[in-house]
Amino acid sequence: MLIMLFQGIFVLLFHNAKRGLLCGGSLILLVGIANYIVCQIRGYGIVFKDLYALSTAATVAGKYRVHWSLFLTLALGVSAVSMAVVYFLLPSAEKSEQSIKKNLAYLAGSVICIGSLVGCVRSDLFMEGAQDLYWDQQIGIRECGYPMYFAANVGISKVAAPEGYTKELAEQILDRYQSKSTQKTSATTPNVIVIMNESFSDLRVLGEFTTNEPVMPFWDSLSDNAVKGYALSSVYGGYTANSEFEFLTGCTKAFLSGSPYLEYIQQQTPAMPQWLKSMSAVKKVTAMHPYYASGYNRDRIYPLLGFDDFLSLDSYQGADKLGNYISDAADYDKIIEQYEKKKEQETYSVFNVTMQNHSPYTKAWEGDSAVRITSFKAEEAVDRYLSMMRKSDEALKNLLAYFQQVEEPTVIVVFGDHQPHFSQAFYYRVMGKIDSQMSQEEISRKYEVPFLIWANYDIPEKQVEHTFLNYLCAEMADATGIQTSAYQDFLLELQQKVPALSAAGAYDEKETFATKEEITGRYSAELQEYKIVQYYTLFEKDRQEKYYETAS
């Protein structure tokens, strides 16, 4: 129906069926080709929020190769035949006088079609279910069809206040934790190094497979003074900035649509830097990313999140690359270099977003097949990715070895932003199913990423089955003895009941998987409070900052 209305608009605007159908059909074909290319890159087609990230996509687009397939050939063939039928069988426009009455009729028809199209998009009845699947674009497009799914999510980035929200209610909730926070003291403030590693994942969560060499031997061996486990990400195959948003702010994309960095962070927003700088020993917090500063609007967003400096690609002149991008080893060397420049009496705080493991995995490099899957014949991209992960593991080993011998107390956090995307053939060999055959719980495995909280001083060791990226900053503070804020204490208490909650699903206190709808129903009161606090954190203009800072 949406396509018919779309085509009807062109027919009426051109005052001719032949020209209107050819023009509308050509646009649909171009969108289809663009979707084919994007699907090969990340596993799902173009969605509305992609329009906000065109500049970011342009910076990496040239590194991908598009593979021709039988399906593309068939689609182009059917399109060519359809257009030929329209061109040869429909009559061309006849020269006739254009009366005011006829023009008004065409105009009225166009208005009716446009109005009907807009009405369908805005109709909850017509779009029922389509908007609820924004958490997984693959499922949404498959179940609703591309036109409906795209249209249903056009306006979904608008964030409304949760039911019953008031500023006073949000502050009443946070006040319960404010007195608890002020009673805490911390003997020392350690250096804090947070690394969000691009496409860093443990593909073993998907299913069993064997390799000729261990993928992450150092990671697997870590146990002393370490908290390790898996966190649920809200994204898969892309949209890195959504993961860093969740970690830095403690907010969840389970209750937010779109991409916050691109759409609705317009004012100073409480985040990790504000919390750290509320401690007297922390004078500044630095952001690092060995790629273009403009990606996902980071050069505009980072100051709003409280970062004082931002080292981007220009600061990595001459750094070694691995494949297409600057290596983790070179990136971590830059962390050490910056640490050694700091003043002796100050702590060092940094948030680093790596680039090494970013797709595509098409460029050959020395050692690119050091790790290979042996239980089945995997595509070249998978072996290259696993070999990159081995290099990430080695770089992390060297980084931790350096800070292990540093006298100053230091905390290092590492987590992946999302899993990479591979072909359906790979998932079928590992999981025994393709996406369309998977349950929501099985799909959620593609959203699991590993995390590590490590310190060069004694902390309780712990293995975590599931957590969520929005809890991870508060969990770092709790595990390493750093003073928490009232907001973080609120998150830590919620974590006891709902250990993991993302747009992809959730786990309850018994580590049982549940859909977002099931967990929201089970813990409606607790999660309603979370929605209220989250809205207060992100959108309240008269917000009290004390809830996001320590009492020191």
XYZ file of C-alpha atoms in Angstrom:
552
model
C 0.000 0.000 0.000
C 2.813 2.413 0.886
C 4.511 1.744 -2.461
C 1.217 2.267 -4.307
C 0.709 5.626 -2.608
C 4.325 6.555 -3.336
C 3.913 5.712 -7.013
C 0.541 7.459 -7.105
C 2.153 10.716 -5.987
C 4.594 10.609 -8.913
C 1.858 9.755 -11.441
C -0.220 12.708 -10.290
C 2.723 15.110 -10.109
C 3.793 14.241 -13.665
C 0.184 14.232 -14.926
C 1.098 11.009 -16.707
C 1.201 7.347 -15.644
C 4.164 6.402 -17.821
C 6.519 9.124 -16.652
C 5.358 8.881 -13.043
C 5.819 5.111 -12.811
C 9.240 5.259 -14.497
C 10.455 8.011 -12.176
C 9.053 6.418 -9.006
C 10.292 2.996 -10.066
C 13.792 4.333 -10.696
C 13.930 5.806 -7.198
C 12.741 2.520 -5.688
C 15.419 0.663 -7.676
C 18.144 3.026 -6.432
C 16.999 2.518 -2.833
C 17.060 -1.237 -3.415
C 20.633 -1.164 -4.739
C 21.717 1.015 -1.806
C 20.087 -1.452 0.597
C 21.874 -4.356 -1.073
C 25.229 -2.648 -0.516
C 24.467 -1.700 3.091
C 23.180 -5.223 3.866
C 26.498 -6.672 2.718
C 28.351 -4.323 5.047
C 26.353 -4.747 8.269
C 23.559 -7.287 7.758
C 20.483 -5.029 7.530
C 19.256 -2.285 5.231
C 19.018 1.477 5.485
C 16.864 2.791 8.329
C 15.758 6.329 9.038
C 18.414 7.089 11.642
C 21.101 6.407 9.003
C 20.238 9.746 7.424
C 21.783 11.412 10.483
C 25.046 9.502 10.014
C 25.754 10.037 6.317
C 28.990 11.926 6.959
C 30.251 9.211 9.321
C 29.388 6.470 6.822
C 31.180 8.343 4.040
C 34.501 8.212 5.903
C 34.630 4.385 5.825
C 32.547 3.562 2.738
C 35.520 3.465 0.367
C 37.104 0.559 2.245
C 34.296 -1.889 1.471
C 33.952 -4.156 -1.545
C 30.536 -5.113 -2.892
C 30.058 -8.653 -4.153
C 27.758 -9.370 -7.086
C 25.198 -12.110 -6.494
C 22.481 -14.059 -8.284
C 19.829 -12.240 -6.220
C 21.062 -8.847 -7.398
C 21.084 -10.086 -10.997
C 17.504 -11.347 -10.692
C 16.337 -8.133 -9.014
C 17.901 -5.952 -11.699
C 16.442 -8.206 -14.387
C 12.912 -8.019 -12.977
C 13.239 -4.234 -12.605
C 14.425 -3.854 -16.195
C 11.547 -5.963 -17.531
C 8.998 -4.044 -15.438
C 10.260 -0.682 -16.662
C 10.315 -1.931 -20.253
C 6.668 -2.991 -19.932
C 5.744 0.448 -18.575
C 7.750 2.230 -21.262
C 6.431 0.301 -24.264
C 2.854 -0.482 -23.226
C 1.688 2.692 -21.537
C 0.901 5.635 -23.773
C 3.096 8.716 -23.783
C 1.698 12.042 -22.683
C -0.634 13.557 -25.196
C -0.448 17.218 -25.973
C -3.585 18.800 -24.647
C -4.641 22.000 -23.092
C -3.956 22.224 -19.403
C -7.163 23.524 -17.894
C -7.358 24.954 -14.411
C -9.923 22.282 -13.530
C -7.597 19.452 -14.649
C -4.600 20.905 -12.811
C -6.665 21.291 -9.654
C -7.769 17.674 -9.967
C -4.137 16.493 -10.226
C -3.184 18.686 -7.289
C -6.068 17.372 -5.197
C -5.117 13.798 -6.034
C -1.494 14.450 -5.034
C -2.597 15.986 -1.733
C -4.855 13.001 -1.042
C -2.026 10.526 -1.759
C 0.480 12.467 0.337
C -2.058 12.817 3.143
C -2.850 9.102 3.002
C 0.855 8.252 3.074
C 1.459 10.508 6.075
C -1.665 9.163 7.755
C -0.466 5.578 7.360
C 2.954 6.441 8.766
C 1.427 8.165 11.792
C -1.304 5.584 12.357
C -0.713 3.326 15.365
C -3.185 0.830 13.925
C -1.503 0.613 10.522
C 2.016 0.548 11.972
C 1.177 -1.725 14.908
C 4.242 -3.751 15.875
C 6.623 -2.094 13.416
C 7.849 0.588 15.811
C 8.340 -1.962 18.583
C 11.022 -3.741 16.524
C 13.443 -0.804 16.288
C 15.852 -2.719 18.562
C 16.656 -5.209 15.773
C 16.494 -3.906 12.228
C 16.950 -7.363 10.697
C 13.834 -8.722 12.393
C 11.892 -5.502 11.825
C 12.546 -5.409 8.080
C 11.924 -9.136 7.699
C 8.611 -9.187 9.593
C 7.150 -5.842 8.508
C 8.635 -5.336 5.074
C 11.131 -2.616 4.220
C 8.759 0.246 3.289
C 6.618 -0.156 6.421
C 9.585 -0.575 8.763
C 11.386 2.471 7.368
C 8.227 4.601 7.514
C 7.293 3.414 11.017
C 10.612 4.598 12.402
C 10.685 8.028 10.750
C 9.458 9.840 13.814
C 10.512 7.398 16.494
C 13.565 9.424 17.525
C 11.301 11.919 19.278
C 11.509 11.265 23.014
C 8.431 11.961 25.116
C 8.448 12.254 28.890
C 7.475 8.961 30.549
C 4.004 8.666 32.038
C 3.742 10.505 35.346
C 7.074 12.302 34.936
C 7.783 15.399 36.990
C 11.095 16.963 37.959
C 10.138 16.627 41.611
C 9.410 12.906 41.292
C 12.780 12.251 39.642
C 14.561 14.090 42.434
C 12.586 12.209 45.095
C 13.854 8.947 43.582
C 17.484 10.110 43.492
C 17.268 11.620 46.981
C 16.889 8.090 48.360
C 20.471 7.458 47.248
C 21.961 10.883 47.896
C 22.403 10.382 51.644
C 23.934 6.959 51.024
C 26.394 8.467 48.571
C 27.521 11.242 50.935
C 28.429 8.662 53.603
C 30.969 6.962 51.342
C 34.644 7.818 51.356
C 37.451 6.671 49.097
C 41.030 6.484 50.349
C 42.434 7.164 46.913
C 41.395 8.096 43.407
C 43.071 5.810 40.874
C 43.960 6.509 37.281
C 40.974 5.438 35.183
C 41.548 4.141 31.649
C 38.439 3.046 29.757
C 38.821 1.393 26.356
C 35.837 0.704 24.143
C 37.373 -1.626 21.590
C 35.841 -1.529 18.107
C 34.017 -4.779 17.189
C 35.732 -6.541 20.105
C 33.816 -9.732 20.713
C 34.065 -13.362 21.733
C 32.345 -15.280 18.959
C 32.269 -18.378 21.152
C 29.054 -17.019 22.698
C 27.341 -17.884 19.398
C 28.265 -21.565 19.399
C 31.153 -24.016 19.350
C 33.949 -23.934 16.792
C 37.648 -24.724 16.868
C 40.669 -22.733 15.706
C 44.266 -23.629 14.966
C 45.445 -21.131 17.614
C 43.700 -19.609 20.645
C 42.014 -16.324 19.757
C 42.397 -14.518 23.089
C 44.775 -16.552 25.288
C 45.753 -13.607 27.514
C 42.147 -12.522 28.023
C 41.147 -16.069 28.923
C 43.989 -16.335 31.447
C 43.151 -13.126 33.320
C 41.801 -13.707 36.809
C 43.836 -11.798 39.412
C 42.293 -8.459 40.393
C 39.825 -8.751 37.545
C 36.077 -8.647 37.059
C 35.175 -10.278 33.733
C 32.100 -11.333 31.869
C 29.687 -10.424 29.121
C 27.597 -7.328 28.613
C 24.586 -6.854 26.387
C 24.996 -4.180 23.754
C 22.022 -2.500 22.102
C 23.616 -2.589 18.660
C 24.998 -5.200 16.310
C 27.296 -4.662 13.328
C 27.443 -0.879 13.680
C 26.403 2.296 15.511
C 29.367 2.315 17.880
C 28.307 5.655 19.360
C 25.193 4.124 20.911
C 27.369 1.810 23.023
C 29.634 4.595 24.233
C 26.543 6.674 25.027
C 25.208 3.896 27.247
C 28.508 3.406 29.069
C 29.255 7.098 29.579
C 25.776 8.205 30.672
C 24.345 5.103 32.365
C 21.234 5.486 30.187
C 19.741 2.602 28.244
C 18.769 2.469 24.599
C 16.019 0.040 25.647
C 13.880 3.132 26.283
C 15.387 5.359 23.596
C 15.222 5.170 19.840
C 17.573 6.484 17.197
C 21.125 7.606 17.865
C 21.542 10.034 20.803
C 24.828 11.495 19.537
C 23.200 12.407 16.244
C 19.737 13.400 17.342
C 19.125 14.700 20.826
C 22.173 15.513 22.928
C 21.934 19.292 22.678
C 22.976 20.412 26.173
C 25.468 19.572 28.898
C 24.703 15.982 29.874
C 25.818 14.095 33.015
C 28.390 11.453 32.116
C 31.534 9.743 33.376
C 33.764 12.863 33.064
C 31.534 14.905 35.388
C 31.566 12.138 37.995
C 35.359 11.752 37.812
C 36.035 15.493 37.988
C 33.923 15.803 41.132
C 36.901 14.110 42.850
C 39.570 16.620 43.782
C 42.445 14.610 42.299
C 40.921 14.580 38.791
C 41.609 17.795 36.911
C 40.643 16.735 33.408
C 39.280 13.803 31.424
C 40.506 13.093 27.895
C 38.769 11.354 24.993
C 40.810 9.500 22.359
C 39.820 8.033 18.998
C 42.315 7.276 16.194
C 39.957 8.323 13.412
C 38.098 11.413 12.239
C 36.872 13.674 15.039
C 33.589 14.422 13.254
C 32.377 10.797 13.294
C 28.997 10.602 15.062
C 29.415 14.302 15.926
C 32.013 13.398 18.588
C 33.790 16.752 18.218
C 30.511 18.435 19.235
C 29.224 15.814 21.675
C 32.331 15.181 23.778
C 32.457 18.697 25.290
C 28.755 18.347 26.172
C 29.611 15.114 28.014
C 32.329 16.872 30.005
C 35.510 15.855 28.174
C 38.270 18.466 28.317
C 40.497 17.205 25.471
C 39.865 15.093 22.382
C 42.757 13.382 20.599
C 41.605 12.188 17.175
C 43.320 11.071 13.961
C 45.545 14.153 13.703
C 47.195 13.176 16.989
C 48.255 9.773 15.619
C 50.561 10.901 12.821
C 52.862 8.050 11.775
C 51.111 5.462 13.957
C 51.249 1.843 12.773
C 48.200 0.387 11.066
C 46.774 -3.106 11.011
C 44.625 -3.679 7.956
C 42.743 -0.472 7.226
C 43.087 1.316 10.539
C 45.482 2.299 13.324
C 46.395 -0.746 15.389
C 45.412 -1.304 18.995
C 49.116 -1.569 19.863
C 49.772 1.940 18.474
C 46.632 3.263 20.151
C 47.656 1.865 23.538
C 51.156 3.284 23.088
C 49.480 6.690 22.745
C 47.666 6.084 26.048
C 50.989 5.361 27.745
C 52.566 8.401 26.104
C 49.810 10.660 27.415
C 50.015 9.105 30.867
C 53.726 9.811 31.073
C 53.094 13.500 30.260
C 50.718 14.109 33.154
C 51.649 16.052 36.255
C 52.792 13.862 39.124
C 50.143 14.990 41.607
C 47.244 14.499 39.181
C 45.460 11.337 38.178
C 45.086 10.262 34.572
C 41.564 9.707 33.204
C 40.844 8.744 29.600
C 38.093 7.251 27.464
C 39.513 5.597 24.338
C 37.565 4.323 21.324
C 39.760 2.084 19.146
C 39.572 1.482 15.377
C 41.707 -1.575 14.542
C 38.925 -4.159 14.374
C 36.501 -2.070 12.314
C 35.131 -3.814 9.226
C 35.661 -4.500 6.350
C 38.019 -7.419 6.787
C 39.131 -7.442 3.173
C 42.606 -5.905 3.240
C 45.496 -8.371 3.513
C 48.166 -7.813 6.163
C 51.088 -9.830 7.458
C 49.755 -12.517 9.751
C 46.145 -12.033 8.644
C 45.538 -15.780 8.729
C 47.428 -16.553 11.934
C 44.154 -17.713 13.471
C 41.876 -19.891 11.346
C 38.685 -21.789 12.032
C 39.412 -25.503 11.631
C 36.017 -27.063 12.392
C 34.625 -25.803 9.073
C 35.722 -23.731 6.083
C 35.077 -20.144 7.111
C 35.023 -17.120 4.874
C 38.301 -15.213 4.648
C 36.827 -12.223 6.506
C 36.139 -14.340 9.611
C 39.716 -15.661 9.799
C 41.083 -12.148 9.323
C 38.838 -10.861 12.077
C 39.902 -13.594 14.504
C 43.549 -12.868 13.693
C 42.883 -9.191 14.480
C 41.350 -10.210 17.794
C 44.561 -12.109 18.579
C 46.484 -8.874 17.925
C 44.095 -6.983 20.230
C 44.754 -9.579 22.911
C 48.516 -9.110 22.567
C 48.196 -5.309 22.702
C 46.091 -5.551 25.879
C 48.676 -7.859 27.460
C 51.392 -5.252 26.889
C 49.205 -2.408 28.190
C 48.368 -4.227 31.418
C 52.013 -5.269 31.862
C 53.032 -1.600 31.715
C 50.489 -0.434 34.275
C 51.099 -3.446 36.502
C 54.523 -2.005 37.291
C 53.211 1.559 37.788
C 53.142 2.559 41.458
C 50.024 4.736 41.159
C 46.756 2.820 41.569
C 45.262 2.312 38.132
C 41.994 0.865 36.855
C 41.586 -0.299 33.265
C 38.202 -1.138 31.764
C 37.893 -2.821 28.346
C 34.681 -3.704 26.545
C 33.434 -4.236 23.010
C 30.963 -1.886 21.364
C 29.256 -4.576 19.272
C 29.888 -7.804 17.419
C 30.936 -7.654 13.759
C 28.597 -8.733 10.987
C 29.335 -11.795 8.875
C 27.416 -13.731 6.238
C 24.429 -15.919 7.061
C 26.563 -18.930 6.087
C 28.859 -18.298 9.044
C 26.000 -18.063 11.552
C 24.427 -21.217 10.127
C 27.668 -23.161 10.612
C 28.146 -21.898 14.190
C 24.547 -21.662 15.435
C 22.820 -24.168 13.154
C 20.308 -21.550 12.029
C 20.003 -18.425 9.967
C 18.508 -15.253 11.433
C 14.950 -15.938 10.283
C 14.963 -19.256 12.192
C 16.352 -17.905 15.480
C 14.449 -17.155 18.658
C 14.859 -13.744 20.278
C 17.155 -15.291 22.879
C 19.364 -16.739 20.138
C 19.386 -13.419 18.307
C 20.444 -11.694 21.541
C 23.687 -13.699 21.551
C 24.810 -11.521 18.643
C 24.558 -8.566 21.032
C 26.859 -10.005 23.715
C 30.300 -8.430 24.089
C 33.082 -9.228 26.578
C 34.164 -6.789 29.271
C 37.002 -6.531 31.771
C 37.519 -4.419 34.900
C 41.150 -4.726 36.026
C 43.234 -2.977 38.666
C 46.919 -3.004 39.548
C 45.912 -3.311 43.208
C 43.823 -5.831 45.111
C 40.143 -6.007 44.170
C 37.726 -8.943 44.552
C 37.784 -11.236 41.522
C 34.440 -11.939 39.924
C 32.971 -13.666 36.859
C 29.790 -12.005 35.563
C 27.427 -13.969 33.343
C 25.526 -10.960 32.022
C 25.444 -7.252 32.641
C 24.650 -4.262 30.501
C 26.840 -1.458 29.185
C 24.812 1.189 31.027
C 25.744 -0.420 34.379
C 29.411 -0.868 33.563
C 30.755 2.505 34.713
C 28.978 2.199 38.083
C 30.108 -1.423 38.322
C 33.703 -0.303 37.738
C 33.450 2.170 40.621
C 31.868 -0.386 42.942
C 34.383 -3.134 42.099
C 37.476 -0.951 42.466
C 36.500 1.049 45.557
C 35.976 4.412 43.861
C 33.342 6.632 45.439
C 30.018 6.453 43.602
C 27.371 9.086 42.967
C 23.700 8.860 43.939
C 22.838 8.143 40.308
C 25.334 5.269 40.188
C 23.971 3.840 43.424
C 20.514 3.931 41.861
C 21.843 1.944 38.877
C 23.670 -0.567 41.085
C 20.505 -1.304 43.052
C 18.494 -1.739 39.854
C 21.186 -4.097 38.563
C 20.466 -6.501 41.430
C 17.000 -7.170 40.001
C 17.645 -6.645 36.304
C 21.325 -7.501 35.654
C 21.076 -6.896 31.922
C 18.587 -4.789 29.997
C 19.131 -3.687 26.435
C 17.118 -3.044 23.326
C 17.909 -6.659 22.364
C 16.536 -8.331 25.487
C 17.210 -8.765 29.197
C 18.289 -11.147 31.958
C 16.671 -11.262 35.389
C 18.291 -11.881 38.781
C 18.201 -15.655 38.111
C 20.103 -15.149 34.833
C 17.009 -16.155 32.861
C 16.547 -14.503 29.486
C 13.458 -12.367 28.982
C 12.234 -10.090 26.255
C 12.171 -6.380 26.938
C 8.375 -6.569 27.183
C 8.496 -9.454 29.677
C 11.079 -7.800 31.925
C 9.252 -4.468 31.773
C 6.055 -6.159 32.921
C 7.787 -8.081 35.701
C 9.631 -5.077 37.114
C 7.281 -2.340 36.005
C 7.709 -0.166 39.122
C 11.519 -0.320 39.131
C 11.853 0.268 35.391
C 9.296 3.066 35.465
C 11.559 4.806 37.978
C 14.484 4.201 35.634
C 12.596 5.811 32.751
C 11.834 8.837 34.932
C 15.444 9.188 36.136
C 16.765 8.701 32.601
C 14.508 11.414 31.204
C 15.582 13.726 34.024
C 19.246 12.967 33.251
C 19.011 13.609 29.527
C 16.341 16.259 29.070
C 15.613 18.142 32.297
C 16.957 21.691 31.822
C 16.764 22.520 35.539
C 18.566 19.380 36.664
C 20.514 19.211 39.948
C 24.085 18.098 39.257
C 24.733 16.824 42.787
C 23.145 13.480 41.920
C 25.883 12.757 39.359
C 28.873 13.754 41.490
C 30.616 12.399 44.549
C 30.438 14.186 47.875
C 34.217 14.662 48.018
